[in-house]
Short mmCIF file of N, CA and C in Angstrom, two decimals:
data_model
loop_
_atom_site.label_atom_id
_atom_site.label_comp_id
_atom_site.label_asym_id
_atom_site.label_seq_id
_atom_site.Cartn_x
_atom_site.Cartn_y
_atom_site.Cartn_z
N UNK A 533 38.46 89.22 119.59
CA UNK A 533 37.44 90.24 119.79
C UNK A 533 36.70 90.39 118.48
N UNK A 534 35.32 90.29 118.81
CA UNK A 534 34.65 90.36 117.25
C UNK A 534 33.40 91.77 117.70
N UNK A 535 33.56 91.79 116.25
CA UNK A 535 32.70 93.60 115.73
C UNK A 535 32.92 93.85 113.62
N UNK A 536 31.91 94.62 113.89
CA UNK A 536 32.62 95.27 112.49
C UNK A 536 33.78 95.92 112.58
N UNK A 537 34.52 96.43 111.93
CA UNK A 537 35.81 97.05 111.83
C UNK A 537 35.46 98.52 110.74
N UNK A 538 35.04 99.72 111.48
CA UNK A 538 35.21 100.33 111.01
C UNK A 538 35.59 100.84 109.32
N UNK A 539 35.11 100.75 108.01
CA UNK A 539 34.97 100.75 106.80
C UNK A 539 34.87 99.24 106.40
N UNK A 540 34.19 98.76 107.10
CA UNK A 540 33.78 97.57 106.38
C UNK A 540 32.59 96.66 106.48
N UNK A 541 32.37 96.18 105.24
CA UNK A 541 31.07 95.45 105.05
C UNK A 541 30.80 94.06 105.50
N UNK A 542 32.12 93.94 106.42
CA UNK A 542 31.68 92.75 106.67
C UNK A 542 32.35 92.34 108.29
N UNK A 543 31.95 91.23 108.76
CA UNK A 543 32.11 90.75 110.28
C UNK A 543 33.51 90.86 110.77
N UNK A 544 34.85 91.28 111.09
CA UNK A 544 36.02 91.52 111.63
C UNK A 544 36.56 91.05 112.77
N UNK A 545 37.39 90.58 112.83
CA UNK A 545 37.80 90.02 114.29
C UNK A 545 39.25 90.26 114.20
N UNK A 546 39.40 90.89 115.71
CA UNK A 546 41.57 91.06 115.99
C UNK A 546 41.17 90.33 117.09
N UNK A 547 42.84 89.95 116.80
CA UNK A 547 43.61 88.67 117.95
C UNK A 547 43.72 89.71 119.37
N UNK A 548 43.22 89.46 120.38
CA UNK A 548 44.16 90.37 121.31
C UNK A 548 44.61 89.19 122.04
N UNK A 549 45.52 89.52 123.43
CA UNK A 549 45.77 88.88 124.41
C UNK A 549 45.02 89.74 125.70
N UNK A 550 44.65 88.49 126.88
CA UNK A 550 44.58 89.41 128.08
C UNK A 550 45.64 89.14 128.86
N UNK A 551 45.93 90.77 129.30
CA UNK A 551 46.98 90.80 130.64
C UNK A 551 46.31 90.38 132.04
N UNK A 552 47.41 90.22 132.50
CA UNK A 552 46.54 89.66 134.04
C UNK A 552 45.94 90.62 134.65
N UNK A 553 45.85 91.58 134.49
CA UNK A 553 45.11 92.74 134.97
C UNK A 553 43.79 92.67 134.62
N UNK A 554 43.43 91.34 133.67
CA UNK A 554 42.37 91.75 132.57
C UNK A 554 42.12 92.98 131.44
N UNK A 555 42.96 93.34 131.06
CA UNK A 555 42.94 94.27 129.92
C UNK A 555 43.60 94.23 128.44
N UNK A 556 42.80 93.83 127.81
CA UNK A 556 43.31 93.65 126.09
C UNK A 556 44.72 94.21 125.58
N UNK A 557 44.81 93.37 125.07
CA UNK A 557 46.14 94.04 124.44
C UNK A 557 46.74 93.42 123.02
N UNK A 558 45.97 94.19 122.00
CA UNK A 558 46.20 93.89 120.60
C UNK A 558 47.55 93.19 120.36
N UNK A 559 47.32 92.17 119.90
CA UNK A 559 48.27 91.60 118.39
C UNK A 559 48.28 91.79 117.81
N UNK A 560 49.67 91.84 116.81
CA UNK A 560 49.99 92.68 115.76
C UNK A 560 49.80 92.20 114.21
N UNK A 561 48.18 91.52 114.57
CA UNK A 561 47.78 91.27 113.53
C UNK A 561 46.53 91.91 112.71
N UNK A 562 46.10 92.49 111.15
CA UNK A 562 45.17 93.08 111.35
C UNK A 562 43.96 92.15 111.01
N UNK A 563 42.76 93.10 111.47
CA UNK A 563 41.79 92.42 111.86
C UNK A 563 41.26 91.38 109.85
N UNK A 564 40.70 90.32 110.56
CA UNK A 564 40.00 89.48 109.56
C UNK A 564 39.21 88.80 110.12
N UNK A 565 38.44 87.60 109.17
CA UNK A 565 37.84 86.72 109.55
C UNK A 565 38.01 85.41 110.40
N UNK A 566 38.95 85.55 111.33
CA UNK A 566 39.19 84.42 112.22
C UNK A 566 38.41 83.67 113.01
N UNK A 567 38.86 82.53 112.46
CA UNK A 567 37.16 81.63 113.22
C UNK A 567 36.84 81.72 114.68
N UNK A 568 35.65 81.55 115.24
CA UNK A 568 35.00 81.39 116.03
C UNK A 568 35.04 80.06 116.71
N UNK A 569 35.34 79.46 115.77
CA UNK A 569 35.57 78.11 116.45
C UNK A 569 37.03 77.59 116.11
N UNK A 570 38.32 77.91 117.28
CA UNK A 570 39.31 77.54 117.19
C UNK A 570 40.44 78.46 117.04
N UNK A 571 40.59 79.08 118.21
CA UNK A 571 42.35 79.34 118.41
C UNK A 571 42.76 78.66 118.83
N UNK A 572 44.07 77.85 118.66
CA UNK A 572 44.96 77.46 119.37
C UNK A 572 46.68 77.73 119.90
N UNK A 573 47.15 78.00 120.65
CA UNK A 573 48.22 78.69 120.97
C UNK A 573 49.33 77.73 120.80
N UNK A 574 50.70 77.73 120.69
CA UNK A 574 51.17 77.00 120.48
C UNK A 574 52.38 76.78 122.16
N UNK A 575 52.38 75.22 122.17
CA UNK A 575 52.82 75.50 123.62
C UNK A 575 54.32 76.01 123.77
N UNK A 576 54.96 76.67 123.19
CA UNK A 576 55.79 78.02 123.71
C UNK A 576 55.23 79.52 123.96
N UNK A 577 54.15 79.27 123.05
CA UNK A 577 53.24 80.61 123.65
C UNK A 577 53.59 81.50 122.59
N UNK A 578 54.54 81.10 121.09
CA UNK A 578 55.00 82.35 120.66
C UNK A 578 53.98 82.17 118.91
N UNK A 579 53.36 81.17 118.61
CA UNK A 579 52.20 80.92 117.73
C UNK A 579 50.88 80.73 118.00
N UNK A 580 49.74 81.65 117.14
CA UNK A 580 49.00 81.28 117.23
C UNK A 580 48.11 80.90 116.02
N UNK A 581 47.44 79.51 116.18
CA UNK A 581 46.99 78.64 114.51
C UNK A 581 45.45 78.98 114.98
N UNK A 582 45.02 79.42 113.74
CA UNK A 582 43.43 79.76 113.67
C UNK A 582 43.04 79.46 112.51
N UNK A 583 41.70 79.78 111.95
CA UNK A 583 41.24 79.45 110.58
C UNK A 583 40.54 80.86 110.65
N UNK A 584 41.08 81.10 109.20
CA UNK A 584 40.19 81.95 107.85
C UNK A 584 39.89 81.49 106.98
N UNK A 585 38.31 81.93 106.90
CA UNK A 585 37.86 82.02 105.74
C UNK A 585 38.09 80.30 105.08
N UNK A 586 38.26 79.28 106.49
CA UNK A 586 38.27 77.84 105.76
C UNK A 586 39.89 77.59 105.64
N UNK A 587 40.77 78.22 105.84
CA UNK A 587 42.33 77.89 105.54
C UNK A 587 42.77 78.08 106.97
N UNK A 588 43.93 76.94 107.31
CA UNK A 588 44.37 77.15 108.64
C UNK A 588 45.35 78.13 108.58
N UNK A 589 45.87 79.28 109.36
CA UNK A 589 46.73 80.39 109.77
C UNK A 589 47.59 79.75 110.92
N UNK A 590 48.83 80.12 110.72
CA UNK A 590 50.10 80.14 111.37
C UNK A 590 50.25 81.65 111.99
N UNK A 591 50.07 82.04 113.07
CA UNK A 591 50.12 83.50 113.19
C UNK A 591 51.36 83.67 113.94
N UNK A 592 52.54 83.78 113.54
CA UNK A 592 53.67 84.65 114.72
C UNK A 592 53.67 85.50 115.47
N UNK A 593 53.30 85.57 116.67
CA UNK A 593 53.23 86.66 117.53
C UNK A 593 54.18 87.59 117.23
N UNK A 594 55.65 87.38 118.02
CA UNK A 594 56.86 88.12 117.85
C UNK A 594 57.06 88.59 116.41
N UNK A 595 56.95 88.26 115.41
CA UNK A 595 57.12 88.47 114.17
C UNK A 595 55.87 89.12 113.52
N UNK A 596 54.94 89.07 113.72
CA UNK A 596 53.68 89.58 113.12
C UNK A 596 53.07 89.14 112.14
N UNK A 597 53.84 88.03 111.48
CA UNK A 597 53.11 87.29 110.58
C UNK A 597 52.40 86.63 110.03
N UNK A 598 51.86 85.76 109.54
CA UNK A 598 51.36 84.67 109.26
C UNK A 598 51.67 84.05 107.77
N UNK A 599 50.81 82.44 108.25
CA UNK A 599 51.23 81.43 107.25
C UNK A 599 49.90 80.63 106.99
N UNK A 600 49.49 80.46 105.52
CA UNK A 600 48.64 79.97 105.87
C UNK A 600 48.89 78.46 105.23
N UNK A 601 48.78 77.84 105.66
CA UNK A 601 48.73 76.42 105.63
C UNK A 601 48.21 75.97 104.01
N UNK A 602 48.77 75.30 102.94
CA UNK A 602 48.59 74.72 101.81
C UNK A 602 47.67 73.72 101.85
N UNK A 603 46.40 73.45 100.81
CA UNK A 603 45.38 72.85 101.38
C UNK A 603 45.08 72.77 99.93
N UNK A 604 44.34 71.75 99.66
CA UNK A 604 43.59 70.97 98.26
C UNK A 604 42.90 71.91 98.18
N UNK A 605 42.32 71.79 97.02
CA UNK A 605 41.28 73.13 96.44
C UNK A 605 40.33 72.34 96.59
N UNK A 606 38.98 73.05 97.13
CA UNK A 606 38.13 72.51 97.71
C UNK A 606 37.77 72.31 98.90
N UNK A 607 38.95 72.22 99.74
CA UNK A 607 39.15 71.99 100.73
C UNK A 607 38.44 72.98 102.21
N UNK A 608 37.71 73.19 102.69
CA UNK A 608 37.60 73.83 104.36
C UNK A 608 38.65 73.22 105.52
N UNK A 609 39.11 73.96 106.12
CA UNK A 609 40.08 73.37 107.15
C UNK A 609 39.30 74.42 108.61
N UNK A 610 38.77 73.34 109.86
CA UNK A 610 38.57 74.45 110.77
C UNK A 610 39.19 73.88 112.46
N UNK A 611 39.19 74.59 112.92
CA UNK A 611 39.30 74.18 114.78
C UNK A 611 40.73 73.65 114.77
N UNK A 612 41.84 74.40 114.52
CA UNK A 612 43.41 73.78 114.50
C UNK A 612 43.99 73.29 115.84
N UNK A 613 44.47 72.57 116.38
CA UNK A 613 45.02 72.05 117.76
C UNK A 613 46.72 71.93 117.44
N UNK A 614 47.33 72.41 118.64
CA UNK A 614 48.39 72.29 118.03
C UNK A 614 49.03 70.54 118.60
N UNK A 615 49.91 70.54 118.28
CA UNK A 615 50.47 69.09 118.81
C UNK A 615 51.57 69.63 120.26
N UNK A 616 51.66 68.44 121.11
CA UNK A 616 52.38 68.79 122.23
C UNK A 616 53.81 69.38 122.21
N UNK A 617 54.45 69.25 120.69
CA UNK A 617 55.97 69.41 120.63
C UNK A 617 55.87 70.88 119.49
N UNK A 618 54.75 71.25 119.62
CA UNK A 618 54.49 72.55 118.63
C UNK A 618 55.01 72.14 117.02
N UNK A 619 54.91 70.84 116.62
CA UNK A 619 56.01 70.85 115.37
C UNK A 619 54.73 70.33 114.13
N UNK A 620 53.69 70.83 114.87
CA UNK A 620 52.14 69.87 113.74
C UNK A 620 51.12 70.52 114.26
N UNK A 621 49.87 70.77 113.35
CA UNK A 621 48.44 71.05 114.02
C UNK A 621 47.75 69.89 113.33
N UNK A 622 46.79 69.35 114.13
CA UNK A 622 45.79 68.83 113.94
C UNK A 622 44.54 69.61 113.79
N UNK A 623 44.07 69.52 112.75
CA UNK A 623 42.55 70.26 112.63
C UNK A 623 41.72 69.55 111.62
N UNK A 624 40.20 69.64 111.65
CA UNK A 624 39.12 69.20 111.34
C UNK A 624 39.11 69.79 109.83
N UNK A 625 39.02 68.75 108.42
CA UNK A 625 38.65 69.48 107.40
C UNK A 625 37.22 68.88 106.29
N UNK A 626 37.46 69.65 105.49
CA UNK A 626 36.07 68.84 104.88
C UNK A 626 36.06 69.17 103.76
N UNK A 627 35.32 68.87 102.51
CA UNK A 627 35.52 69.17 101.03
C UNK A 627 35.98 68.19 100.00
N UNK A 628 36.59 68.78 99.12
CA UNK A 628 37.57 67.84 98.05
C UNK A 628 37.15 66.08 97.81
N UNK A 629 35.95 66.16 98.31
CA UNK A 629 35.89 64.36 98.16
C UNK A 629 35.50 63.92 99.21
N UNK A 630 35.61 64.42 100.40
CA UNK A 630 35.56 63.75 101.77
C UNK A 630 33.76 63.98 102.28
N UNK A 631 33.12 62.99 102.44
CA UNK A 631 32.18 62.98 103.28
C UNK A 631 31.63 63.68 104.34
N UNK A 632 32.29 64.18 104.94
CA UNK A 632 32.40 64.64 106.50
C UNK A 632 33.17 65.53 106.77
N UNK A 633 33.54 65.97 107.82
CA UNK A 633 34.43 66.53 108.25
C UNK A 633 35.56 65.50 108.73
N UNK A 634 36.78 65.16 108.55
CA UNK A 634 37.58 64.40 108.97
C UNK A 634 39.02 64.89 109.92
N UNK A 635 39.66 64.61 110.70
CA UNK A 635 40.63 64.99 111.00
C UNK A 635 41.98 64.43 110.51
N UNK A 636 42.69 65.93 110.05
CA UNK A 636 43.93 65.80 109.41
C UNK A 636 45.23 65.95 110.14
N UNK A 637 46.85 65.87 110.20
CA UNK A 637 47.76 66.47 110.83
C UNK A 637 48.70 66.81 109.75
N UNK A 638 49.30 68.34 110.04
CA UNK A 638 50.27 69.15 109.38
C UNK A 638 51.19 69.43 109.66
N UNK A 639 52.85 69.81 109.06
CA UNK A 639 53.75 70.23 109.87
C UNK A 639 53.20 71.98 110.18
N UNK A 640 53.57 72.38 111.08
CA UNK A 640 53.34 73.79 111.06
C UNK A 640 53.76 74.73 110.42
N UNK A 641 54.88 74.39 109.55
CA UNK A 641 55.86 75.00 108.66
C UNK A 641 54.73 75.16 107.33
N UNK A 642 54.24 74.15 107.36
CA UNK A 642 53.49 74.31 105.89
C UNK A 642 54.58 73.24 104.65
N UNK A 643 55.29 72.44 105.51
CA UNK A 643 56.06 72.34 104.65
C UNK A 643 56.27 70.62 104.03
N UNK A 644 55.09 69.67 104.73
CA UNK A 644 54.75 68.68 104.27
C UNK A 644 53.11 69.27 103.83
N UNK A 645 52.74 67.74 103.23
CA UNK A 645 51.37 67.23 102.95
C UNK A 645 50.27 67.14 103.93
N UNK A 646 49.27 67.54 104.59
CA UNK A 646 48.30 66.98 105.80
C UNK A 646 48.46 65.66 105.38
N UNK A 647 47.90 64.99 106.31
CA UNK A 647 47.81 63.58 106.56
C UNK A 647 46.27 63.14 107.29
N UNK A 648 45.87 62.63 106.47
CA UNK A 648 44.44 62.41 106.73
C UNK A 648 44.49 60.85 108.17
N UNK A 649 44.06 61.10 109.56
CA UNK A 649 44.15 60.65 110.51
C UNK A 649 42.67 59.66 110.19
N UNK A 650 41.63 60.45 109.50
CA UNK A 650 40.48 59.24 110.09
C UNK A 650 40.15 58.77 108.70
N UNK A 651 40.92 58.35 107.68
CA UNK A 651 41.12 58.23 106.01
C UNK A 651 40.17 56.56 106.27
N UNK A 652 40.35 55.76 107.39
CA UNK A 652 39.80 54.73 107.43
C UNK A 652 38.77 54.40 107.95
N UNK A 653 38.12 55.55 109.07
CA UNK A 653 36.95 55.11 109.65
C UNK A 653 35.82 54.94 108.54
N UNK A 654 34.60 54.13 108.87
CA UNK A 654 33.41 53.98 108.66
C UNK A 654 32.78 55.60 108.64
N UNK A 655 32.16 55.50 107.03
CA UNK A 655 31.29 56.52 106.83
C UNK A 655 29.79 56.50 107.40
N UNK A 656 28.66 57.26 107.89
CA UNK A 656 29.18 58.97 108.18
C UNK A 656 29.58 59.25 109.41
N UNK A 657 30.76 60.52 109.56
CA UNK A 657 30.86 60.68 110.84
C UNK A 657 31.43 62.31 110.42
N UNK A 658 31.73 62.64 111.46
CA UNK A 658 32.05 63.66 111.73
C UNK A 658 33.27 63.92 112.74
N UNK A 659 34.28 64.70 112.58
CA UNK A 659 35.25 64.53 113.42
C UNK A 659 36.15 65.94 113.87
N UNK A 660 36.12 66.03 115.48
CA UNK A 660 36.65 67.33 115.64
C UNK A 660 38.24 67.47 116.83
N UNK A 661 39.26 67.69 116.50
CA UNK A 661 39.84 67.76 117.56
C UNK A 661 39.75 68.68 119.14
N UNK A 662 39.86 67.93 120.09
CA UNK A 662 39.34 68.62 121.30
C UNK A 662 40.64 68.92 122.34
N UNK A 663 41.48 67.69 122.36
CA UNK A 663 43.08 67.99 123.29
C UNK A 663 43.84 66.66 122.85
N UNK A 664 44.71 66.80 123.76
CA UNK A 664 45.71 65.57 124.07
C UNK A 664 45.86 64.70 125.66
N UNK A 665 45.94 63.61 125.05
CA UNK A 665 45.58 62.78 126.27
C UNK A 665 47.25 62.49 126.83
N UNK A 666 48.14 62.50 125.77
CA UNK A 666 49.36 62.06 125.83
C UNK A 666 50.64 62.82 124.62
N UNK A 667 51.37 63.07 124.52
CA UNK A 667 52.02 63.53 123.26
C UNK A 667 51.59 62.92 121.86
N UNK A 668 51.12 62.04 121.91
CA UNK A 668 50.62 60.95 120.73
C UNK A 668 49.18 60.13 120.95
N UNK A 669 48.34 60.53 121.84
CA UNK A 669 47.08 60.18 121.47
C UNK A 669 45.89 61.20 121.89
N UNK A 670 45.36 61.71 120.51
CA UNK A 670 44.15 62.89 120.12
C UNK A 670 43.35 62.28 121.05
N UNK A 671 42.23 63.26 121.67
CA UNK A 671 41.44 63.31 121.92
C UNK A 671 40.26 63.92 120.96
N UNK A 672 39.44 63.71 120.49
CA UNK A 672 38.25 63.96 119.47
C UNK A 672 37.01 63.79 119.83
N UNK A 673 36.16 64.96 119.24
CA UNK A 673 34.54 64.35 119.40
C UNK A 673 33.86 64.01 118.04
N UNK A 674 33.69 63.19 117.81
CA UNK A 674 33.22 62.56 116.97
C UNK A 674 31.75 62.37 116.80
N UNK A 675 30.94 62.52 115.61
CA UNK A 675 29.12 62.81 115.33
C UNK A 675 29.78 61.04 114.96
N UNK A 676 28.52 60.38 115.41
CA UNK A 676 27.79 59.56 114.49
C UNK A 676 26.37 59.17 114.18
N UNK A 677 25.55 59.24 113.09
CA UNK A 677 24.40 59.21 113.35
C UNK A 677 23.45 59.44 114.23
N UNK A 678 23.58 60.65 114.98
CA UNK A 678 23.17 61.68 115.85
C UNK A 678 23.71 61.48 117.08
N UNK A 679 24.63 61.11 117.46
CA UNK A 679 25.24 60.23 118.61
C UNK A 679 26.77 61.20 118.40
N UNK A 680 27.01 61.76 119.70
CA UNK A 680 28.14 62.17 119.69
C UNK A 680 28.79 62.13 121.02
N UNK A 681 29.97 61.47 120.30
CA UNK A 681 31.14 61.02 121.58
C UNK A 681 32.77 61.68 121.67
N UNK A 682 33.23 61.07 122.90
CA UNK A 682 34.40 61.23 123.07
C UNK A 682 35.49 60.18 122.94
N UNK A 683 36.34 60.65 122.38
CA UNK A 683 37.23 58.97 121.32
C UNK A 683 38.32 59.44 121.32
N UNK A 684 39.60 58.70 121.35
CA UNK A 684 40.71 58.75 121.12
C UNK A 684 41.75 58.11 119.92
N UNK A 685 42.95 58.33 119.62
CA UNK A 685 43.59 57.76 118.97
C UNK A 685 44.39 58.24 118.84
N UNK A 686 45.41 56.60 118.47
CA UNK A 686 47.09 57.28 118.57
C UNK A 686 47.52 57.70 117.10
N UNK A 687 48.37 59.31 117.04
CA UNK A 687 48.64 59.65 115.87
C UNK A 687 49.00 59.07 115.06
N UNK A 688 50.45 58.27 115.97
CA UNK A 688 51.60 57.77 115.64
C UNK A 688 51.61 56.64 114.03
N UNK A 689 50.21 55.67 114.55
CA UNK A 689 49.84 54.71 113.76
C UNK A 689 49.36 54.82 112.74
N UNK A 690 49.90 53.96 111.58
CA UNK A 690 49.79 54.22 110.14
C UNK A 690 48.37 54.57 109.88
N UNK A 691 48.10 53.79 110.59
CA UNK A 691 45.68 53.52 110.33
C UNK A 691 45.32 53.77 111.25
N UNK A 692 45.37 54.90 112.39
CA UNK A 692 44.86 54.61 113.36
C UNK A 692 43.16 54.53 113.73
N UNK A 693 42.39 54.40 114.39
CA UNK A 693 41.57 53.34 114.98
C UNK A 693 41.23 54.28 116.10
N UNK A 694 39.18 54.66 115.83
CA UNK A 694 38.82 55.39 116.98
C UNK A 694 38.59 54.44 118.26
N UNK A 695 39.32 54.70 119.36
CA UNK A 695 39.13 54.25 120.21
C UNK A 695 38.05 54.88 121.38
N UNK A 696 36.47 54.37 121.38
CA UNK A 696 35.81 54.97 122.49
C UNK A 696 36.19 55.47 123.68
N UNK A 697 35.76 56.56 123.82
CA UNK A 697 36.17 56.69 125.44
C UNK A 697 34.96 57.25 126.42
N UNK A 698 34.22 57.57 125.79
CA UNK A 698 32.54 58.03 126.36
C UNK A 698 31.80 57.97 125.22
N UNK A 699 31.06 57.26 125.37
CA UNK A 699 30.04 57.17 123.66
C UNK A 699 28.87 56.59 124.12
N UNK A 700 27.56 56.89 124.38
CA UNK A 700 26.68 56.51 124.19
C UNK A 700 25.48 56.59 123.41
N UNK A 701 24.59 56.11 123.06
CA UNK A 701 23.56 56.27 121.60
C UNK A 701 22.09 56.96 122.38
N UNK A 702 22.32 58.04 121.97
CA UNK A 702 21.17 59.19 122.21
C UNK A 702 21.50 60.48 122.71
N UNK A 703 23.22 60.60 123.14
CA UNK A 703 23.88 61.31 124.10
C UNK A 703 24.87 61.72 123.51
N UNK A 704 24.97 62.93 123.46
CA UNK A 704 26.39 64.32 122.97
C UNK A 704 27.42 64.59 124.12
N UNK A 705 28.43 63.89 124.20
CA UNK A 705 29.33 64.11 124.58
C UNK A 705 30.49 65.09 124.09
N UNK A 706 30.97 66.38 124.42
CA UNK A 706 31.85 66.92 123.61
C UNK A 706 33.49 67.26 124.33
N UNK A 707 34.30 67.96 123.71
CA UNK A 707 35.01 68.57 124.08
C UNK A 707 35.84 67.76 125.08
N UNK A 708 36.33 66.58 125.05
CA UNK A 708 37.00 65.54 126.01
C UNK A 708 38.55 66.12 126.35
N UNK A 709 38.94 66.30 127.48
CA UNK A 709 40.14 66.73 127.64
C UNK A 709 40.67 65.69 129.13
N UNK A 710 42.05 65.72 128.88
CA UNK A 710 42.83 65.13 130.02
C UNK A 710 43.63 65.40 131.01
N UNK A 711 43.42 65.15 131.97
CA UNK A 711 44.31 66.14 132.67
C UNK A 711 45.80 65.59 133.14
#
């Protein structure tokens, strides 16, 4: 839910949930700058990973906490996805050296290094996570030279390799999901 927040100078957003009734019901988190682009829940339902202010958030429901994810200085991190076994997010970062926006994967703990997923593609592009096609292969939309598609690839692999999956040149394809 976004608004100002009452004594403040600047844009505010709280987490709620909806009940099936349709009616809000605050998380017990307080309000900040949580992005606009990218909640993701974690599939037990008991995390939720967002970005502030450019840093990815670990938010504990049951616990009320959060974590925010360790990140190069310099660094923007946005649009977090979680992975199918809840044990990693994948999210889009940019800064520190990097060209583009690239996609990275993290433990959720905070407790390895990200791992830069598109460290090998051909510069310029742009790269966003969208779902999972399989426990181990991203779904992404990817900019290239005004051309934006839908592409896959498997985590698993040391280098992995955008694999097209809707791409055509003049045409924005986004948000690719599998069912």
């Amino acid at each position: 839910v976004q608004g100002f927040v009452t004594g403040s100078n600047r844009e505010l957003s709280r987490l709620v949930r909806i009940d099936r009734e349709g009616k809000p019901v605050p998380l017990p988190f307080q309000p900040d700058t949580y992005s606009r682009r990218g909640i993701s829940i974690s599939p037990d339902g008991s995390r939720i990973a967002t970005s502030i202010d450019g840093k990815v958030m670990v938010c504990d429901v049951k616990r009320g906490t959060r974590l925010s994810l360790p990140l190069p200085v310099g660094t923007d991190r946005v649009m977090p996805l979680w992975t199918t076994d809840g044990k990693s997010i994948v999210f889009a970062g940019y800064g520190a050296g990097l060209g583009s926006f690239q996609l990275f994967i993290q433990a959720s703990d905070g407790g390895s290094a990200a791992r830069n997923l598109t460290a090998n593609f051909k510069q310029p592009f742009e790269a966003y996570p969208t779902s999972w096609a399989s426990p181990d292969v991203l779904l992404f939309h990817r900019f290239i030279e005004g051309d934006a598609g839908i592409n896959a690839l498997v985590v698993s692999e040391e280098r992995p390799a955008a694999k097209p999956l809707l791409v055509q040149a003049g045409s924005w394809h986004w948000n690719g999901r599998a069912s």
